[in-house]
Amino acid sequence: MFESCHTASEVAYIYRRMGIPVSVAFDRVAVIADRTSGAVAMPSQLGGLVHQALLEDSRCECVPILTHARSRREEWVFLVGPAWGGKVAHRTLDSLRDHGVRLLDSGQRVWLPMSDHPTGWRWISEPVEAQKIPSRSSVIAAARDLVGRVELSTAWT
């Protein structure tokens, strides 16, 4: 995807052509979470189940997921569109948080991969078009439904 890119501005251009609202800061490309776009992060084992569930849902054509390998754990970050429906219940958020799921707050940056090389931030599942990504509500609902399938020992707090 980035084989011809040499600068953060060139990488940002590619993301913007997909409809992903990115900004460039500190010579890096990021999405800044707000009401229209954001991210949901979770442990990779739960993320794999959520990814599969979303792909089986005919409404999700593209499920962009990125990761940055860490020394003790791997977290998957789902890029999401706007939430639909009402607010998520505190009980649901608490349960998800107990299993390592977190919603990025408005204003937080999600650093995006800037290279096709598998080091640092990299895509698990690349974006295709921003209008085809799942809503925040869809990702939260899938995680809520699947959280019982993952042993608590694989999650972290």
mmCIF file of C-alpha atoms in Angstrom:
data_model
loop_
_atom_site.group_PDB
_atom_site.id
_atom_site.type_symbol
_atom_site.label_atom_id
_atom_site.label_comp_id
_atom_site.label_asym_id
_atom_site.label_seq_id
_atom_site.Cartn_x
_atom_site.Cartn_y
_atom_site.Cartn_z
ATOM 1 C CA MET A 1 0.000 0.000 0.000
ATOM 2 C CA PHE A 2 2.838 2.416 0.855
ATOM 3 C CA GLU A 3 5.598 1.211 -1.482
ATOM 4 C CA SER A 4 5.782 4.574 -3.257
ATOM 5 C CA CYS A 5 5.491 6.750 -0.122
ATOM 6 C CA HIS A 6 8.452 8.648 1.302
ATOM 7 C CA THR A 7 6.800 11.165 3.630
ATOM 8 C CA ALA A 8 3.981 11.289 6.172
ATOM 9 C CA SER A 9 2.074 13.596 3.807
ATOM 10 C CA GLU A 10 2.201 10.978 1.045
ATOM 11 C CA VAL A 11 0.939 8.293 3.454
ATOM 12 C CA ALA A 12 -1.832 10.649 4.629
ATOM 13 C CA TYR A 13 -2.859 11.176 0.999
ATOM 14 C CA ILE A 14 -3.416 7.412 0.569
ATOM 15 C CA TYR A 15 -5.544 7.195 3.719
ATOM 16 C CA ARG A 16 -7.571 10.256 2.718
ATOM 17 C CA ARG A 17 -8.293 8.706 -0.701
ATOM 18 C CA MET A 18 -9.926 5.851 1.246
ATOM 19 C CA GLY A 19 -12.018 8.409 3.124
ATOM 20 C CA ILE A 20 -10.165 8.000 6.414
ATOM 21 C CA PRO A 21 -9.921 11.407 8.146
ATOM 22 C CA VAL A 22 -6.255 11.533 9.122
ATOM 23 C CA SER A 23 -3.989 14.220 10.458
ATOM 24 C CA VAL A 24 -0.221 14.501 10.369
ATOM 25 C CA ALA A 25 1.604 15.287 13.610
ATOM 26 C CA PHE A 26 5.192 14.670 14.671
ATOM 27 C CA ASP A 27 5.869 13.281 11.157
ATOM 28 C CA ARG A 28 3.314 10.509 11.832
ATOM 29 C CA VAL A 29 -0.180 9.859 10.523
ATOM 30 C CA ALA A 30 -3.088 9.458 12.937
ATOM 31 C CA VAL A 31 -6.841 9.352 13.229
ATOM 32 C CA ILE A 32 -8.119 11.546 16.041
ATOM 33 C CA ALA A 33 -11.086 9.895 17.751
ATOM 34 C CA ASP A 34 -14.309 11.902 17.605
ATOM 35 C CA ARG A 35 -18.031 11.301 17.032
ATOM 36 C CA THR A 36 -17.537 10.143 13.425
ATOM 37 C CA SER A 37 -14.477 7.911 13.714
ATOM 38 C CA GLY A 38 -12.447 6.304 16.422
ATOM 39 C CA ALA A 39 -11.108 3.041 17.739
ATOM 40 C CA VAL A 40 -11.817 0.128 20.034
ATOM 41 C CA ALA A 41 -8.796 -1.765 21.423
ATOM 42 C CA MET A 42 -8.748 -5.288 22.850
ATOM 43 C CA PRO A 43 -6.460 -8.278 23.432
ATOM 44 C CA SER A 44 -5.594 -10.083 20.194
ATOM 45 C CA GLN A 45 -7.323 -13.350 21.152
ATOM 46 C CA LEU A 46 -10.654 -11.602 21.668
ATOM 47 C CA GLY A 47 -9.917 -9.423 18.641
ATOM 48 C CA GLY A 48 -9.621 -12.504 16.427
ATOM 49 C CA LEU A 49 -13.075 -13.682 17.506
ATOM 50 C CA VAL A 50 -14.575 -10.213 17.037
ATOM 51 C CA HIS A 51 -12.966 -9.898 13.598
ATOM 52 C CA GLN A 52 -14.452 -13.225 12.478
ATOM 53 C CA ALA A 53 -17.905 -12.317 13.820
ATOM 54 C CA LEU A 54 -17.845 -8.971 12.014
ATOM 55 C CA LEU A 55 -16.792 -10.574 8.715
ATOM 56 C CA GLU A 56 -19.711 -13.001 9.015
ATOM 57 C CA ASP A 57 -22.058 -10.024 9.432
ATOM 58 C CA SER A 58 -23.174 -9.033 5.939
ATOM 59 C CA ARG A 59 -23.108 -5.330 6.914
ATOM 60 C CA CYS A 60 -19.308 -5.328 7.455
ATOM 61 C CA GLU A 61 -17.344 -5.390 4.228
ATOM 62 C CA CYS A 62 -14.090 -4.112 5.709
ATOM 63 C CA VAL A 63 -12.770 -4.482 9.259
ATOM 64 C CA PRO A 64 -9.570 -2.424 9.588
ATOM 65 C CA ILE A 65 -7.433 -3.665 12.478
ATOM 66 C CA LEU A 66 -3.943 -2.561 13.415
ATOM 67 C CA THR A 67 -1.513 -3.665 16.067
ATOM 68 C CA HIS A 68 1.803 -2.867 17.628
ATOM 69 C CA ALA A 69 3.513 -5.844 19.205
ATOM 70 C CA ARG A 70 4.471 -5.174 22.798
ATOM 71 C CA SER A 71 6.801 -7.096 25.023
ATOM 72 C CA ARG A 72 4.090 -8.699 27.210
ATOM 73 C CA ARG A 73 0.927 -8.505 25.143
ATOM 74 C CA GLU A 74 -0.492 -7.843 21.720
ATOM 75 C CA GLU A 75 -3.450 -5.519 21.412
ATOM 76 C CA TRP A 76 -5.617 -5.184 18.329
ATOM 77 C CA VAL A 77 -7.068 -1.773 17.540
ATOM 78 C CA PHE A 78 -10.244 -1.711 15.426
ATOM 79 C CA LEU A 79 -10.867 1.477 13.435
ATOM 80 C CA VAL A 80 -14.560 2.218 13.735
ATOM 81 C CA GLY A 81 -17.167 4.550 12.350
ATOM 82 C CA PRO A 82 -19.782 6.448 14.341
ATOM 83 C CA ALA A 83 -21.804 4.780 17.070
ATOM 84 C CA TRP A 84 -25.482 4.141 16.491
ATOM 85 C CA GLY A 85 -28.214 3.557 19.015
ATOM 86 C CA GLY A 86 -28.160 4.742 22.595
ATOM 87 C CA LYS A 87 -25.320 4.981 25.057
ATOM 88 C CA VAL A 88 -23.515 1.807 26.078
ATOM 89 C CA ALA A 89 -24.553 0.694 29.554
ATOM 90 C CA HIS A 90 -21.969 1.186 32.313
ATOM 91 C CA ARG A 91 -22.353 -2.506 33.211
ATOM 92 C CA THR A 92 -21.358 -3.468 29.652
ATOM 93 C CA LEU A 93 -18.404 -1.076 29.608
ATOM 94 C CA ASP A 94 -17.203 -2.392 32.989
ATOM 95 C CA SER A 95 -17.446 -5.990 31.814
ATOM 96 C CA LEU A 96 -15.549 -5.212 28.612
ATOM 97 C CA ARG A 97 -12.908 -3.244 30.532
ATOM 98 C CA ASP A 98 -12.399 -6.278 32.796
ATOM 99 C CA HIS A 99 -11.503 -8.239 29.657
ATOM 100 C CA GLY A 100 -9.068 -5.633 28.335
ATOM 101 C CA VAL A 101 -11.426 -3.840 25.926
ATOM 102 C CA ARG A 102 -11.146 -0.080 25.826
ATOM 103 C CA LEU A 103 -12.816 2.640 23.798
ATOM 104 C CA LEU A 104 -10.630 5.521 22.748
ATOM 105 C CA ASP A 105 -11.962 8.795 24.048
ATOM 106 C CA SER A 106 -12.689 11.747 21.828
ATOM 107 C CA GLY A 107 -9.463 13.598 21.087
ATOM 108 C CA GLN A 108 -7.147 10.586 21.471
ATOM 109 C CA ARG A 109 -4.837 9.754 18.572
ATOM 110 C CA VAL A 110 -4.704 6.399 16.836
ATOM 111 C CA TRP A 111 -1.311 6.177 15.124
ATOM 112 C CA LEU A 112 -1.624 4.433 11.760
ATOM 113 C CA PRO A 113 0.923 2.265 9.953
ATOM 114 C CA MET A 114 3.117 4.241 7.574
ATOM 115 C CA SER A 115 4.964 1.382 5.951
ATOM 116 C CA ASP A 116 4.309 -2.080 4.574
ATOM 117 C CA HIS A 117 7.107 -3.423 6.771
ATOM 118 C CA PRO A 118 5.834 -5.645 9.629
ATOM 119 C CA THR A 119 7.664 -3.754 12.389
ATOM 120 C CA GLY A 120 6.067 -1.158 14.630
ATOM 121 C CA TRP A 121 2.446 -0.347 13.817
ATOM 122 C CA ARG A 122 1.144 -2.750 11.182
ATOM 123 C CA TRP A 123 -2.187 -3.764 9.685
ATOM 124 C CA ILE A 124 -3.792 -7.072 10.672
ATOM 125 C CA SER A 125 -6.606 -6.229 8.247
ATOM 126 C CA GLU A 126 -6.115 -3.222 5.940
ATOM 127 C CA PRO A 127 -8.807 -0.614 5.366
ATOM 128 C CA VAL A 128 -10.422 -0.435 1.953
ATOM 129 C CA GLU A 129 -12.918 2.396 2.224
ATOM 130 C CA ALA A 130 -13.990 4.392 5.272
ATOM 131 C CA GLN A 131 -17.712 4.077 4.506
ATOM 132 C CA LYS A 132 -17.463 0.286 4.754
ATOM 133 C CA ILE A 133 -15.909 0.022 8.217
ATOM 134 C CA PRO A 134 -18.002 -1.235 11.128
ATOM 135 C CA SER A 135 -19.650 1.141 13.537
ATOM 136 C CA ARG A 136 -18.316 1.459 17.058
ATOM 137 C CA SER A 137 -21.595 -0.086 18.238
ATOM 138 C CA SER A 138 -21.075 -3.189 16.056
ATOM 139 C CA VAL A 139 -17.575 -3.803 17.416
ATOM 140 C CA ILE A 140 -18.702 -3.282 21.028
ATOM 141 C CA ALA A 141 -21.712 -5.594 20.557
ATOM 142 C CA ALA A 142 -19.539 -8.338 19.029
ATOM 143 C CA ALA A 143 -16.984 -8.024 21.841
ATOM 144 C CA ARG A 144 -19.758 -8.105 24.457
ATOM 145 C CA ASP A 145 -21.240 -11.262 22.912
ATOM 146 C CA LEU A 146 -17.856 -13.011 22.609
ATOM 147 C CA VAL A 147 -16.086 -11.947 25.788
ATOM 148 C CA GLY A 148 -17.275 -15.080 27.599
ATOM 149 C CA ARG A 149 -15.408 -17.289 25.110
ATOM 150 C CA VAL A 150 -12.008 -15.905 26.068
ATOM 151 C CA GLU A 151 -10.384 -17.056 29.280
ATOM 152 C CA LEU A 152 -9.922 -14.177 31.702
ATOM 153 C CA SER A 153 -6.250 -15.098 31.983
ATOM 154 C CA THR A 154 -5.685 -14.008 28.362
ATOM 155 C CA ALA A 155 -7.001 -10.536 29.053
ATOM 156 C CA TRP A 156 -5.285 -7.912 31.130
ATOM 157 C CA THR A 157 -6.257 -4.948 33.229
#
